Amino acid sequence: MAKLTRRTTLQAAVASTLALPALLPRQAIGQQKPSEIRLGISTFLSGPASVFGVPGRNAADLLIEQFNRAGGIGGVPIRSIVIDEAPGVDFLLGECRRLVQNEGVDVMLASISSGSCLAVAPLAEQLRMPTILWDCGTQRIFEEASYRYCVRTQANAVPEIVAPLLYLMKIRPDFRTLAVLNQDYAWGRDSWAIWKAAMDAVKPGVRVVAELFPRFGATDFSTEITRLLALRPDVIFSTSWGGELDTFIRQAAERRLFERSTFVLPLVESSLERVGKTLPEGVIVGGRGDHWFLHPTAKDTRILKDFTAAYRQRFNLYPIYPTFHMAQALYGLKAGYEKAISANGGSWPSREQLMDTMRGLEFAHLTGTMKIREDGQGLEPMLIGMTKHVNEYPFPVIDRMVLFPPELTMNPIGTKGLDWVRLLTPASVQRAPAEIPYRA
Amino acid sequence: MTAPLLSARGLKIAFGGVKAADGIDLDIAPGEFVAIIGPNGAGKTTFINMTTGYLRPHSGHIHFDGAEITGRPPRSIVRRGIARSFQIPQLFTEHTVIENVALKVAAHGRFWRPFRPLLDAGTAAAAMRLLEQFGLAGVATARATELNEGTRKLTDIAMAMALRPRLLLMDEPTSGVASAEKFGIMDTLVAALRAERVTAVFVEHDMEVVERYADRVAVWSQGKILASGPPAAVLSDPAVLREVIGVETGHAHA
Amino acid sequence: MDRRLTLPTLAAATTVVALAIAAPWLKFVFTVALAKGLAVLGILLLLRAGQVSFGHALYIAVGAYTVAFLRPAIGEVLLLLPLAATAGTIVGFAVGLFVARYRDIFFGMLNLAFSMVFYSLLEKLYAYTKGTDGIRVPRPTIGGVTLDPVAYEWAVLVGTLALALTLGWLVSRFLASPLGQALPAIKTRETRLEFAGISAKRVLLVAYVASAALAGLGGGIIACTTLHVTPLLSYWTHSGELVFIAILGGAGSVLGPFLGAAVYELVRVYAAAAFPDAWQMILGAVLLVIILFAARGLWGMYEDLVLRKDRRA
Amino acid sequence: MTLLLFLAILDGLAYAAQVFMVAVGLTLIFGVLRILNVAHGSFFAIGGYVAATLGTWAAATAAAPVLALPVLLLAAVMVGGVLGPAIERLVLARIYTKEHVLQLLVTFALFMILEDVQKLVWGVQPIFQDGPVRALGQVEVGDIIYTAYQLYLLPGVALATLFGLMWFLRRTLTGRVIVAVTEDREAATAMGIDANRVYLLTFTVGTVLAALGGALASPTTSLVPGVGVNMIVLSFAVVATAGLGQIEGAMLTALLIGLGRSVAVYFAPEFEVVIPYIIMVAVLLIRPHGLFGRPELRRV
Amino acid sequence: MLTLEGVDVAIAGTRVLRGVDLRIDHSGRVALVGRNGAGKTTTLRAIMGLVPLAGGRIAFEGQDLGAVPAHRRTGLAIGYAPEERRLFSSFTVEENLRLPAEVLGLPAAEVARRLDKTYAVLPEIAEFKDRKAGGLSGGQGKMVALGRALMTGTKLVLLDEPFQGLAPALARRYAETLMRLREAEPELAILITESNPDLLKPMVDSAYLIERGEVHPTTL
C-alpha cells in the first residue's frame, strides 16, 4: 500500500487503483475470526479542530498498543487507519467508502464534527458498517433518525449544557443578567439554544444582555470584551473551545473581565493546561462528560493512573476530554466484541451481532462505567466544578465538583432534547448530587 | 455637394497640456478617399480615436450620417457603420487568418449564437470572399503570427471591412511595410473599398502613397488642420512643406 | 468537436466505468470528481478570457443547497438537478452583472468576496441551514424509481458521466463559436471587441453565467451524491481548489477539467492515505511541480506525448 | 451611547492596526511584483509561531520583560529574512514571465505546503505567549480596562510602519529604486536598476512585514493550525479595496474595516463577519480601482 | 566606441532588426532615421539590453555587451532617454535626475557636480526641478529625459525620437539645447533617432537610414 501510494505518476495512481481492490478480497460478513480488526478513525488532523483531533488520535494509538499487547480484542489485534475529516463532507464520505470497500475496515470510529457524523451515519447504514460516533456532540443524530449500525459512546449536547446550567443555579442562584459569547457555527448556536431554553425553564426572567457570535476562527475578542466590560453581566456563558477559548480567556484575564462576571465555560477542561493560572479561580468548568485526569471517584484507579502516566510520558501533556472520548469508544468496542463473542459461543460475531450487542451495553472505561441506550445514545455523568489554584499543578484544578447523573440531564428516548429541556423545573436543581471538593 | 457622411466640428482634446486636437473641423463626403498627413504626434491618430469612440473629445461634436455620435461607445459607433484598422494590426494571434476575419464577420451578424461554429458555411464563405478581395486567400489557414507585416496590415483591414462599414478609418496602412510592397497593398485595398463603395480616411506618412491614391489631403499640425484639398495643390503649398517636413518625402532614400 | 478528442474521451469514460466496477468505492470519488469537473469546465471558460474566479465554490454551494432545500418538496433527481443549474444561473447572472465590469485581481477578489458572504450566510442563517452541521438530503428517486443505494450510486455516476460528456461537447462547441472565440480577446485586448461592435462585458457575462450554471449543476450532483451538504462547500479554499484543478488538468481542452478533477481526487486520496498529517503538502507540491515544469497541465503533457509520437510515426 | 461609540472607536483602532499590519506587506509585494501572494497568511502564521517560541525562550531568561518586545521584531526579521529570499529565488523568480493565474496558484501551492510545514514543526496545540502584553500592563479608560499593548503598542507600531515605509520609499535611495521599478520596470532597468534585486528585496520586506503582523498578533491570540487562512482573505479584501499597491490606501481601508467591525459588534453583531466584504463591494462599486487605485490606461 | 555587428532582434516572432551594422566613434554624433515602426526604438533598446538579441554582437569600447546585464550598462557611462520620456511620475524632476547617478553609487559630490553640469546645459529644467515629473508638459518632460540621460551618459547618450510630439517652437529649443550640449561636452558621443532627417541635419556628423529593420549608412 505505502509503496504504491508513493508513486506519484498518473499511470501509477491508476494502476494502483486497479490493483488495490484485488489485493483485499473480503467477505461482507466474516464469521470467521479475522487476522486483525481494522479500525477506521476519522478525526481532524488539520485545521483548528485538530486541537481535539490529534489528542484523540494519540489516545487511540496509545490504547490500541495497550490492547494489542494484552492480546487485542478476543485474541485479534487491532490495526487503525486514520483519515482527516478537515477537507469536508464530500472528501470524508469518499474516504469512508474507501476504508470500507477497499481497505476492508471492520469498524469505523467517526468524527469530531457534528456535520461529519450526520453525514457518515446514513452511509454507515448503507454500507452496513459498524460505526461508533466517538466525539461529535449534536443531539440530532439519534433524535431525527434511528440507525442500526451506529452507536455513540458519549453523551451529547443536551446534558453537556444542562449540567453546567444546573450547577450555576446551585452555586449562584441569584444571577439576573447573562451574556453569551459563542463561536459562530452550529455548535455555538446549538449549545446556546439549549442553554437559553433550559434557563428560561429553570429560572425565568434572566435578562440576556448580549448575544455575541464572533466569527469561527476569530483571533481577537477585544471588542467583545470591551462590550462585556461595559455591560457587566452577572454571568458570561461560552461554549467556545480550542485556540479561540484560550484567546478569549487570556484577553479577558488581561482586562480583568473575570473580576466582574461569573464565567461558565462548559468546554474549558480541554484548555486548562494551556491557559494555566491565567484562568482565575471561581470559573465554572465542564469537559463534555465526566472526564478529567483527576476524576473524583476514579483518580486513584489503576486504569486512569496508568493511562494518564502513559499519555503524559508519550505526549508530554495531560489527557483532555477528546482522549477520554476516544478511550470510551475503544473500551466500548472491546466490551461489545467480547460480549458478542461470548454470546456467540466463542465464535466471531457478525456485524449485526456486534451492533445488537452494543445497544444496552454497559462497559468500564477510564473514569467509571457507562451505558449505551437502546437508541444507540451513550449515557455518561457530567462532571462540573469550579476552578481552584493549587500548588501541585501549574494550572487550575477543578474543585466543588458535582457529578450530574444522566437521569437528571439527558432527555429520554423518543423525546427531542430541545423540547425536553423546556420541561425542566427549578426542582431539577434540587436533585443535583452533593459537591465533592478537590483532593490532592 | 451632397451632405457629408462624417462631419466634425470644433473637436478639442488635450493630454497633459499637449493639444492633440485644438478645434478640428472636417467633413468627409460619401465616397471620398481622404488622406490625413502631418508630423508625428500632431493628433492624427487621436482624431481616429475620437471618431471611433475610444476617446471622448473635451468639446466639439461629431456627426455621422446626420446623427450625433460624439462620446458614444466604440461598439455603438461600429454598429452605425464606422470601422477602423490599426497602425499595429490587432490580430488574434492564436487564430488563423480566416478565423480572424470570420470573427469580425460574425461580430457583425450572428455573434450571439453560442453553439454555432465560428466557421459555419455562411460565415466562412463571407470571410473567404473578403480574403479573396484582399488577395489573402492563399494564407487563409496560416496563423496570424506567421504573416509578414504587409499581409497582417491587409488582414487587419479585411477584418475591419468584415464589419460592413460605410466609413473606414485606417491608421497608417503602409507603415512597417517594405516600399516594394506599399503600392501593391494600396492597390488591393483601394480596389476593395471601391468595390464595396466604402468611404475611407487614412493616416499616412508616405507622400508617394498620398499623391497617388488620395482624393483629398488634410494636413494636421499641432491639433489643427493646416490645409485641405487635392493632393497636387496641397503638397506644393510651401507652408505645408515647411510644417509637414516630418513626413518622409523620399529624399532620405538617397 | 475536435476529432482528436474522441478517442481519449472514450478511453477516459471507459476507464472511469471500469475502475468503478473494479473498486466500488471509486464510484463515489469519480462522481464527485466529475461534478467538480463540471464546475472547472466553467472556470475554463473564464480562464479563456484571462479571468480567474476565486469564488466559484459559491455556485457549487448554491446548487448543492438548492437540492438540499428543495428535497423535502421534490424527490426527483431529474427535477432537482435542472433546478440546481437554474439556481446557479440566476445567482450567476445577478453577481455577474456586477463582477463582469471588473478584470484581473478585482474580478478574482470580488468573486472571493461574494462567495465568503454567502459562506457566512450559510453559517449564520442557522434556522434555515442548520449552520455548519449542514443539511441531510434523503436519497431522491431517479426517473420516479426508488433505487437501492448501489444502483443509485451507479445511476448517478453514469448520469454524471453522460452529463460531463454532453456538456463537455457543448462547451467545446461554445468555444468554437464566435462568442467563445471572442473570449481570448478579453484576455489580450478587449478594446478589439469594442471596435468590432461587441460589448466585452456582455461576452464575459455570458461566459460567467454559463460557468455559474455549470458549477450549480456540479453542486447539485455533489448534493445528490454525498446526500449531505455543509457550508464548507463554498469556502474560498474550495474555490482555489477549482482553479487548481483547472491548471492541473490543463486549460487547453474541455477534457482537461475532468482529467484534472479525477487526478486531483485520486492524488488527494492516496496522499491522505499515505501521509494523513501532510496530504496538503503533497497536493501543494504537485501543484508547484505542475506550474513550474508543465504549465499546460496534464492535458498539455498528453498532447506533447501524442504529438511526439505522431512526429516519430 | 457616546461612551459606547468612543469605546467602539478605540477597539476599532486597535483592530485596524492589526489588519493594516497584515495587509501592508501584501500590498507592497503586489505593488512591485504584481503577484497576489496567497502564502502571505502562512508567513503571518509562521511569524507568530516563531515569535511565540522565542518569547517562551525569552521569558525563561532573566531579562524577560526587557526582551519581550524585541523578540517580536527579531522573529519577524528571522522569518522574513529566511523564507522571503528563499521563496523568491527558488520559486517566484521562475514564474515572473508566466500568466497571472499561474503566479497566483504558485503562491497557493506554497500556502498549502507551508500550512503543513507549520503543523509539523509546531504541532496542533494552541500556542500562546503573552509576555509582551503583560510587560506593558493595563490602562483604564473610564471604568473599562484595556491593555497598553492593544491601546498603544499596536496602533503605534502600525503608524510607525506606515510612516516608516512612506519615509523609506520616498526619502531613501533604496526606497526610490523600489518605487521606480513599481512605476516602470523597463525604464528603471535602463536607469541602471537591477529589477531582480528589487523584487528580491521587496518580497523580503513584504515577508518581514507579514511575519511582523503575525509576531505582533501572537501575544494576544492563540496560534492554531489554520490561523493564517483567515488572514489571507481579510488582507486580500484590504488590498483590493485600497487600490493595488497603495500603502496609505491600505491604512484607510484597515481603519474602515476596523471601525466598521467594532461598530457592528456593538450595534449589529450579526453583520460583523461580512463587514470587510460589504466595505469592499461598496468601495469598488463607486471606485472600480479601489480607494487610491488609478485606472491603468487602456491600450488601443 | 560602440559597434553593432549583424544584430538580429525578434519580438513575438516577428523579426524587427535584421543584421544591423552600426558604428559610433568617440565624440561622434550619429543619426538613425527611419519611419515609425522601422526599428529605431528597438535598436536603442537592444543597445541598452532591454530586448534579447537573436543574433549578432554589440560592443562598447571593445567590451562585448552580451556579458553586461541591462542594469549595468549605465555604469559604462551610457545614458538613455527613451521614447515617451518614461519619467517616474511620483518623483520630482531632480529626483528623476539623481536616480540613475545615485543608483551607480556615485559619491554625493560627483552627483552634485553632474547635476550642476546638467542644469548648465538645460537651464530651463532647473526652474521646475522641484515639481513632480507627472505634471510636466510634453516638452518639459523631453528636456528632463535628456537631462536624466546626461547624468550617467558621460561617454554616450542615446536619444530616442526626442523631437516627436514637440511643437515647432519647443523642437527648436530642444535642438538649441543639443547644440549647446555639443559645445559643453565635445567628447560626448550621441545617437539620435528621428523620423524627420532634416531636423537633425545641423547637429550630426553621420547618419544611418533604417527601414524594415535593415540599416544602411546615408547622408542627410
Short mmCIF file of C-alpha atoms in Angstrom, two decimals, chain C:
data_model
loop_
_atom_site.label_atom_id
_atom_site.label_comp_id
_atom_site.label_asym_id
_atom_site.label_seq_id
_atom_site.Cartn_x
_atom_site.Cartn_y
_atom_site.Cartn_z
CA MET C 1 -15.84 18.75 -31.76
CA ASP C 2 -12.19 18.21 -32.30
CA ARG C 3 -11.79 14.70 -33.60
CA ARG C 4 -8.54 14.27 -31.71
CA LEU C 5 -10.61 14.30 -28.53
CA THR C 6 -12.92 11.45 -29.44
CA LEU C 7 -10.52 8.64 -28.67
CA PRO C 8 -9.19 9.99 -25.37
CA THR C 9 -12.74 10.85 -24.31
CA LEU C 10 -13.99 7.36 -24.95
CA ALA C 11 -10.92 5.88 -23.30
CA ALA C 12 -11.40 8.09 -20.24
CA ALA C 13 -15.11 7.28 -19.94
CA THR C 14 -14.41 3.56 -20.26
CA THR C 15 -11.63 3.79 -17.69
CA VAL C 16 -13.93 5.53 -15.23
CA VAL C 17 -16.59 2.85 -15.59
CA ALA C 18 -14.06 0.02 -15.50
CA LEU C 19 -12.38 1.36 -12.38
CA ALA C 20 -15.73 1.89 -10.70
CA ILE C 21 -16.60 -1.74 -11.39
CA ALA C 22 -13.26 -2.94 -10.10
CA ALA C 23 -13.30 -0.77 -6.99
CA PRO C 24 -16.80 0.16 -5.82
CA TRP C 25 -15.63 3.00 -3.60
CA LEU C 26 -14.38 4.83 -6.68
CA LYS C 27 -17.95 5.31 -7.86
CA PHE C 28 -18.36 7.97 -5.25
CA VAL C 29 -14.95 9.52 -5.81
CA PHE C 30 -15.44 9.69 -9.55
CA THR C 31 -18.93 11.10 -9.28
CA VAL C 32 -17.67 13.91 -7.08
CA ALA C 33 -14.67 14.40 -9.37
CA LEU C 34 -16.85 14.63 -12.47
CA ALA C 35 -19.19 17.03 -10.70
CA LYS C 36 -16.25 19.22 -9.77
CA GLY C 37 -15.03 18.79 -13.34
CA LEU C 38 -18.27 20.43 -14.50
CA ALA C 39 -17.57 23.41 -12.29
CA VAL C 40 -13.98 23.51 -13.53
CA LEU C 41 -15.31 23.50 -17.07
CA GLY C 42 -16.90 26.79 -16.11
CA ILE C 43 -13.60 28.01 -14.68
CA LEU C 44 -12.04 27.10 -18.01
CA LEU C 45 -14.42 29.43 -19.84
CA LEU C 46 -13.32 32.28 -17.61
CA LEU C 47 -9.67 31.33 -17.95
CA ARG C 48 -10.04 31.63 -21.70
CA ALA C 49 -10.94 35.23 -21.03
CA GLY C 50 -7.91 35.52 -18.76
CA GLN C 51 -10.07 35.90 -15.67
CA VAL C 52 -9.71 33.82 -12.53
CA SER C 53 -12.58 33.49 -10.15
CA PHE C 54 -11.54 32.80 -6.61
CA GLY C 55 -15.14 32.33 -5.62
CA HIS C 56 -16.77 29.72 -7.81
CA ALA C 57 -17.32 27.39 -4.89
CA LEU C 58 -20.20 29.82 -4.31
CA TYR C 59 -22.10 28.30 -7.22
CA ILE C 60 -21.31 24.77 -6.17
CA ALA C 61 -22.84 25.62 -2.82
CA VAL C 62 -25.81 27.35 -4.47
CA GLY C 63 -26.51 24.21 -6.49
CA ALA C 64 -25.98 21.90 -3.53
CA TYR C 65 -28.17 23.92 -1.17
CA THR C 66 -30.84 24.23 -3.84
CA VAL C 67 -31.07 20.45 -3.84
CA ALA C 68 -30.98 20.33 -0.05
CA PHE C 69 -33.71 22.95 0.38
CA LEU C 70 -35.99 21.56 -2.32
CA ARG C 71 -35.53 17.91 -1.45
CA PRO C 72 -38.40 17.86 1.06
CA ALA C 73 -40.74 19.07 -1.67
CA ILE C 74 -39.18 17.44 -4.71
CA GLY C 75 -37.84 13.93 -4.55
CA GLU C 76 -36.67 13.52 -8.09
CA VAL C 77 -33.10 13.88 -9.33
CA LEU C 78 -34.24 14.72 -12.82
CA LEU C 79 -36.03 17.76 -11.42
CA LEU C 80 -33.53 18.67 -8.72
CA LEU C 81 -30.51 18.89 -10.99
CA PRO C 82 -32.04 21.26 -13.54
CA LEU C 83 -33.24 23.37 -10.61
CA ALA C 84 -29.72 23.42 -9.19
CA ALA C 85 -28.36 24.57 -12.53
CA THR C 86 -31.11 27.17 -12.75
CA ALA C 87 -30.30 28.49 -9.30
CA GLY C 88 -26.64 28.71 -10.32
CA THR C 89 -27.69 30.59 -13.45
CA ILE C 90 -29.83 33.07 -11.57
CA VAL C 91 -27.29 33.82 -8.88
CA GLY C 92 -24.55 33.85 -11.52
CA PHE C 93 -26.48 36.39 -13.54
CA ALA C 94 -27.08 38.64 -10.56
CA VAL C 95 -23.47 38.51 -9.40
CA GLY C 96 -22.20 38.53 -12.98
CA LEU C 97 -23.92 41.82 -13.75
CA PHE C 98 -21.72 43.28 -11.07
CA VAL C 99 -18.42 41.46 -11.47
CA ALA C 100 -18.30 41.45 -15.28
CA ARG C 101 -17.29 45.09 -15.07
CA TYR C 102 -14.06 44.17 -13.33
CA ARG C 103 -10.90 42.49 -14.51
CA ASP C 104 -7.97 40.54 -13.17
CA ILE C 105 -7.36 40.85 -9.47
CA PHE C 106 -10.54 42.82 -8.88
CA PHE C 107 -12.57 40.18 -10.68
CA GLY C 108 -10.97 37.46 -8.62
CA MET C 109 -11.35 39.30 -5.33
CA LEU C 110 -14.97 40.29 -5.87
CA ASN C 111 -15.83 36.71 -6.61
CA LEU C 112 -14.00 35.75 -3.47
CA ALA C 113 -15.95 38.36 -1.53
CA PHE C 114 -19.32 37.15 -2.79
CA SER C 115 -18.50 33.55 -2.00
CA MET C 116 -17.35 34.47 1.50
CA VAL C 117 -20.51 36.48 2.13
CA PHE C 118 -22.53 33.50 1.00
CA TYR C 119 -20.44 31.22 3.21
CA SER C 120 -21.09 33.47 6.17
CA LEU C 121 -24.80 33.46 5.40
CA LEU C 122 -24.90 29.69 5.26
CA GLU C 123 -23.27 29.58 8.67
CA LYS C 124 -25.33 32.43 10.09
CA LEU C 125 -28.82 31.61 8.93
CA TYR C 126 -28.83 28.73 11.30
CA ALA C 127 -32.57 28.42 11.42
CA TYR C 128 -32.67 27.56 7.73
CA THR C 129 -29.31 25.97 7.01
CA LYS C 130 -28.52 24.26 10.31
CA GLY C 131 -25.18 26.04 10.15
CA THR C 132 -22.03 24.01 9.82
CA ASP C 133 -23.82 20.79 10.71
CA GLY C 134 -25.38 21.02 7.32
CA ILE C 135 -28.49 19.56 5.83
CA ARG C 136 -29.11 15.94 5.18
CA VAL C 137 -30.52 15.07 1.76
CA PRO C 138 -32.61 11.91 1.75
CA ARG C 139 -31.84 9.83 -1.29
CA PRO C 140 -34.09 11.03 -4.12
CA THR C 141 -35.67 8.95 -6.84
CA ILE C 142 -34.33 8.82 -10.36
CA GLY C 143 -36.91 8.91 -13.08
CA GLY C 144 -39.55 8.17 -10.49
CA VAL C 145 -37.82 4.96 -9.41
CA THR C 146 -36.57 4.47 -5.87
CA LEU C 147 -33.25 2.73 -6.29
CA ASP C 148 -31.28 0.76 -3.76
CA PRO C 149 -28.08 2.51 -2.68
CA VAL C 150 -25.73 0.70 -5.03
CA ALA C 151 -27.98 1.09 -8.05
CA TYR C 152 -28.46 4.73 -7.12
CA GLU C 153 -24.74 5.31 -6.97
CA TRP C 154 -24.31 3.70 -10.36
CA ALA C 155 -27.14 5.73 -11.82
CA VAL C 156 -25.69 8.98 -10.50
CA LEU C 157 -22.21 8.10 -11.74
CA VAL C 158 -23.37 7.11 -15.20
CA GLY C 159 -25.70 10.09 -15.36
CA THR C 160 -22.92 12.44 -14.34
CA LEU C 161 -20.61 10.87 -16.88
CA ALA C 162 -23.24 11.39 -19.56
CA LEU C 163 -23.70 14.99 -18.43
CA ALA C 164 -19.95 15.53 -18.44
CA LEU C 165 -19.70 14.19 -21.98
CA THR C 166 -22.66 16.21 -23.22
CA LEU C 167 -21.69 19.44 -21.52
CA GLY C 168 -18.03 18.96 -22.41
CA TRP C 169 -19.12 18.64 -26.01
CA LEU C 170 -21.40 21.67 -25.74
CA VAL C 171 -18.64 23.73 -24.16
CA SER C 172 -16.23 22.75 -26.90
CA ARG C 173 -18.90 23.84 -29.41
CA PHE C 174 -19.28 27.05 -27.47
CA LEU C 175 -15.55 27.66 -27.52
CA ALA C 176 -15.57 27.20 -31.29
CA SER C 177 -18.40 29.68 -31.74
CA PRO C 178 -17.75 33.36 -32.36
CA LEU C 179 -18.70 34.05 -28.76
CA GLY C 180 -16.23 31.50 -27.47
CA GLN C 181 -13.56 32.71 -29.85
CA ALA C 182 -14.07 36.22 -28.59
CA LEU C 183 -13.14 35.26 -25.02
CA PRO C 184 -9.38 35.40 -25.60
CA ALA C 185 -9.81 38.98 -26.76
CA ILE C 186 -10.81 39.94 -23.23
CA LYS C 187 -7.54 38.46 -22.05
CA THR C 188 -5.34 40.33 -24.50
CA ARG C 189 -7.08 43.50 -25.62
CA GLU C 190 -10.73 43.83 -25.10
CA THR C 191 -10.94 47.10 -26.97
CA ARG C 192 -10.66 44.96 -30.09
CA LEU C 193 -14.08 43.60 -29.28
CA GLU C 194 -15.48 47.04 -28.74
CA PHE C 195 -14.18 48.08 -32.16
CA ALA C 196 -15.93 45.05 -33.63
CA GLY C 197 -19.18 46.35 -32.19
CA ILE C 198 -19.32 43.86 -29.36
CA SER C 199 -19.63 44.51 -25.66
CA ALA C 200 -16.78 42.78 -23.87
CA LYS C 201 -18.76 42.98 -20.68
CA ARG C 202 -21.60 41.05 -22.23
CA VAL C 203 -19.28 38.41 -23.62
CA LEU C 204 -17.78 37.93 -20.19
CA LEU C 205 -21.21 37.92 -18.60
CA VAL C 206 -22.36 35.12 -20.88
CA ALA C 207 -19.29 33.07 -20.02
CA TYR C 208 -19.76 33.89 -16.36
CA VAL C 209 -23.40 32.84 -16.27
CA ALA C 210 -22.53 29.65 -18.15
CA SER C 211 -19.78 28.92 -15.65
CA ALA C 212 -22.17 29.56 -12.76
CA ALA C 213 -24.75 27.24 -14.30
CA LEU C 214 -22.15 24.51 -14.74
CA ALA C 215 -20.94 24.94 -11.17
CA GLY C 216 -24.55 24.97 -9.93
CA LEU C 217 -25.20 21.71 -11.71
CA GLY C 218 -21.96 20.29 -10.31
CA GLY C 219 -23.06 21.34 -6.84
CA GLY C 220 -26.45 19.71 -7.37
CA ILE C 221 -24.74 16.47 -8.32
CA ILE C 222 -22.48 16.69 -5.29
CA ALA C 223 -25.52 17.09 -3.05
CA CYS C 224 -27.22 14.11 -4.70
CA THR C 225 -24.04 12.08 -4.21
CA THR C 226 -22.91 12.99 -0.70
CA LEU C 227 -26.52 13.33 0.47
CA HIS C 228 -25.32 15.87 2.99
CA VAL C 229 -24.39 19.47 2.34
CA THR C 230 -22.39 21.83 4.55
CA PRO C 231 -21.32 25.47 4.17
CA LEU C 232 -17.72 24.34 3.73
CA LEU C 233 -18.63 23.72 0.09
CA SER C 234 -18.48 27.47 -0.50
CA TYR C 235 -15.29 28.18 1.46
CA TRP C 236 -12.66 30.03 -0.51
CA THR C 237 -10.10 27.22 -0.35
CA HIS C 238 -12.57 25.16 -2.33
CA SER C 239 -12.71 27.89 -4.95
CA GLY C 240 -8.93 27.77 -5.03
CA GLU C 241 -9.17 24.04 -5.46
CA LEU C 242 -11.28 24.51 -8.61
CA VAL C 243 -8.67 26.79 -10.13
CA PHE C 244 -6.00 24.34 -9.04
CA ILE C 245 -7.84 21.54 -10.88
CA ALA C 246 -8.21 23.69 -13.98
CA ILE C 247 -4.46 24.28 -14.14
CA LEU C 248 -3.65 20.71 -13.17
CA GLY C 249 -5.85 19.35 -15.95
CA GLY C 250 -4.77 21.97 -18.44
CA ALA C 251 -6.84 24.78 -19.88
CA GLY C 252 -6.20 23.70 -23.46
CA SER C 253 -9.08 21.27 -23.78
CA VAL C 254 -12.50 20.51 -22.38
CA LEU C 255 -11.13 17.16 -21.24
CA GLY C 256 -8.64 18.92 -19.00
CA PRO C 257 -11.10 19.77 -16.21
CA PHE C 258 -12.30 16.19 -15.88
CA LEU C 259 -8.83 14.75 -16.15
CA GLY C 260 -7.62 17.26 -13.59
CA ALA C 261 -10.51 16.60 -11.22
CA ALA C 262 -10.05 12.83 -11.33
CA VAL C 263 -6.30 13.07 -10.79
CA TYR C 264 -6.75 15.66 -8.06
CA GLU C 265 -9.18 13.48 -6.13
CA LEU C 266 -7.00 10.40 -6.53
CA VAL C 267 -3.82 12.20 -5.51
CA ARG C 268 -5.61 13.58 -2.50
CA VAL C 269 -6.98 10.19 -1.51
CA TYR C 270 -3.61 8.49 -1.83
CA ALA C 271 -1.71 11.33 -0.23
CA ALA C 272 -4.16 11.29 2.67
CA ALA C 273 -3.79 7.54 2.98
CA ALA C 274 0.00 7.61 2.92
CA PHE C 275 0.57 10.80 4.91
CA PRO C 276 -2.55 11.62 6.91
CA ASP C 277 -0.77 14.55 8.54
CA ALA C 278 0.75 16.07 5.43
CA TRP C 279 -1.51 15.37 2.47
CA GLN C 280 -1.98 19.07 1.87
CA MET C 281 1.75 19.45 1.47
CA ILE C 282 1.78 16.71 -1.17
CA LEU C 283 -1.01 18.41 -3.09
CA GLY C 284 0.82 21.72 -2.87
CA ALA C 285 4.00 20.12 -4.14
CA VAL C 286 2.14 18.53 -7.06
CA LEU C 287 0.68 21.90 -7.97
CA LEU C 288 4.06 23.57 -7.69
CA VAL C 289 5.73 20.99 -9.90
CA ILE C 290 2.95 21.24 -12.49
CA ILE C 291 3.20 25.01 -12.69
CA LEU C 292 6.98 25.14 -12.75
CA PHE C 293 7.57 22.30 -15.16
CA ALA C 294 4.36 21.62 -17.06
CA ALA C 295 2.35 24.80 -17.04
CA ARG C 296 -0.05 23.46 -19.66
CA GLY C 297 -1.19 20.83 -17.23
CA LEU C 298 -1.85 17.14 -17.71
CA TRP C 299 -3.63 17.69 -20.98
CA GLY C 300 -0.61 19.60 -22.24
CA MET C 301 1.59 16.68 -21.22
CA TYR C 302 -0.68 14.31 -23.06
CA GLU C 303 -0.59 16.49 -26.15
CA ASP C 304 3.18 16.61 -26.03
CA LEU C 305 3.37 12.85 -25.75
CA VAL C 306 0.93 12.26 -28.58
CA LEU C 307 2.49 14.90 -30.79
CA ARG C 308 5.91 13.44 -30.22
CA LYS C 309 4.56 10.02 -31.12
CA ASP C 310 2.96 11.44 -34.25
CA ARG C 311 6.20 13.00 -35.26
CA ARG C 312 8.04 9.75 -34.79
CA ALA C 313 5.46 7.81 -36.79
#
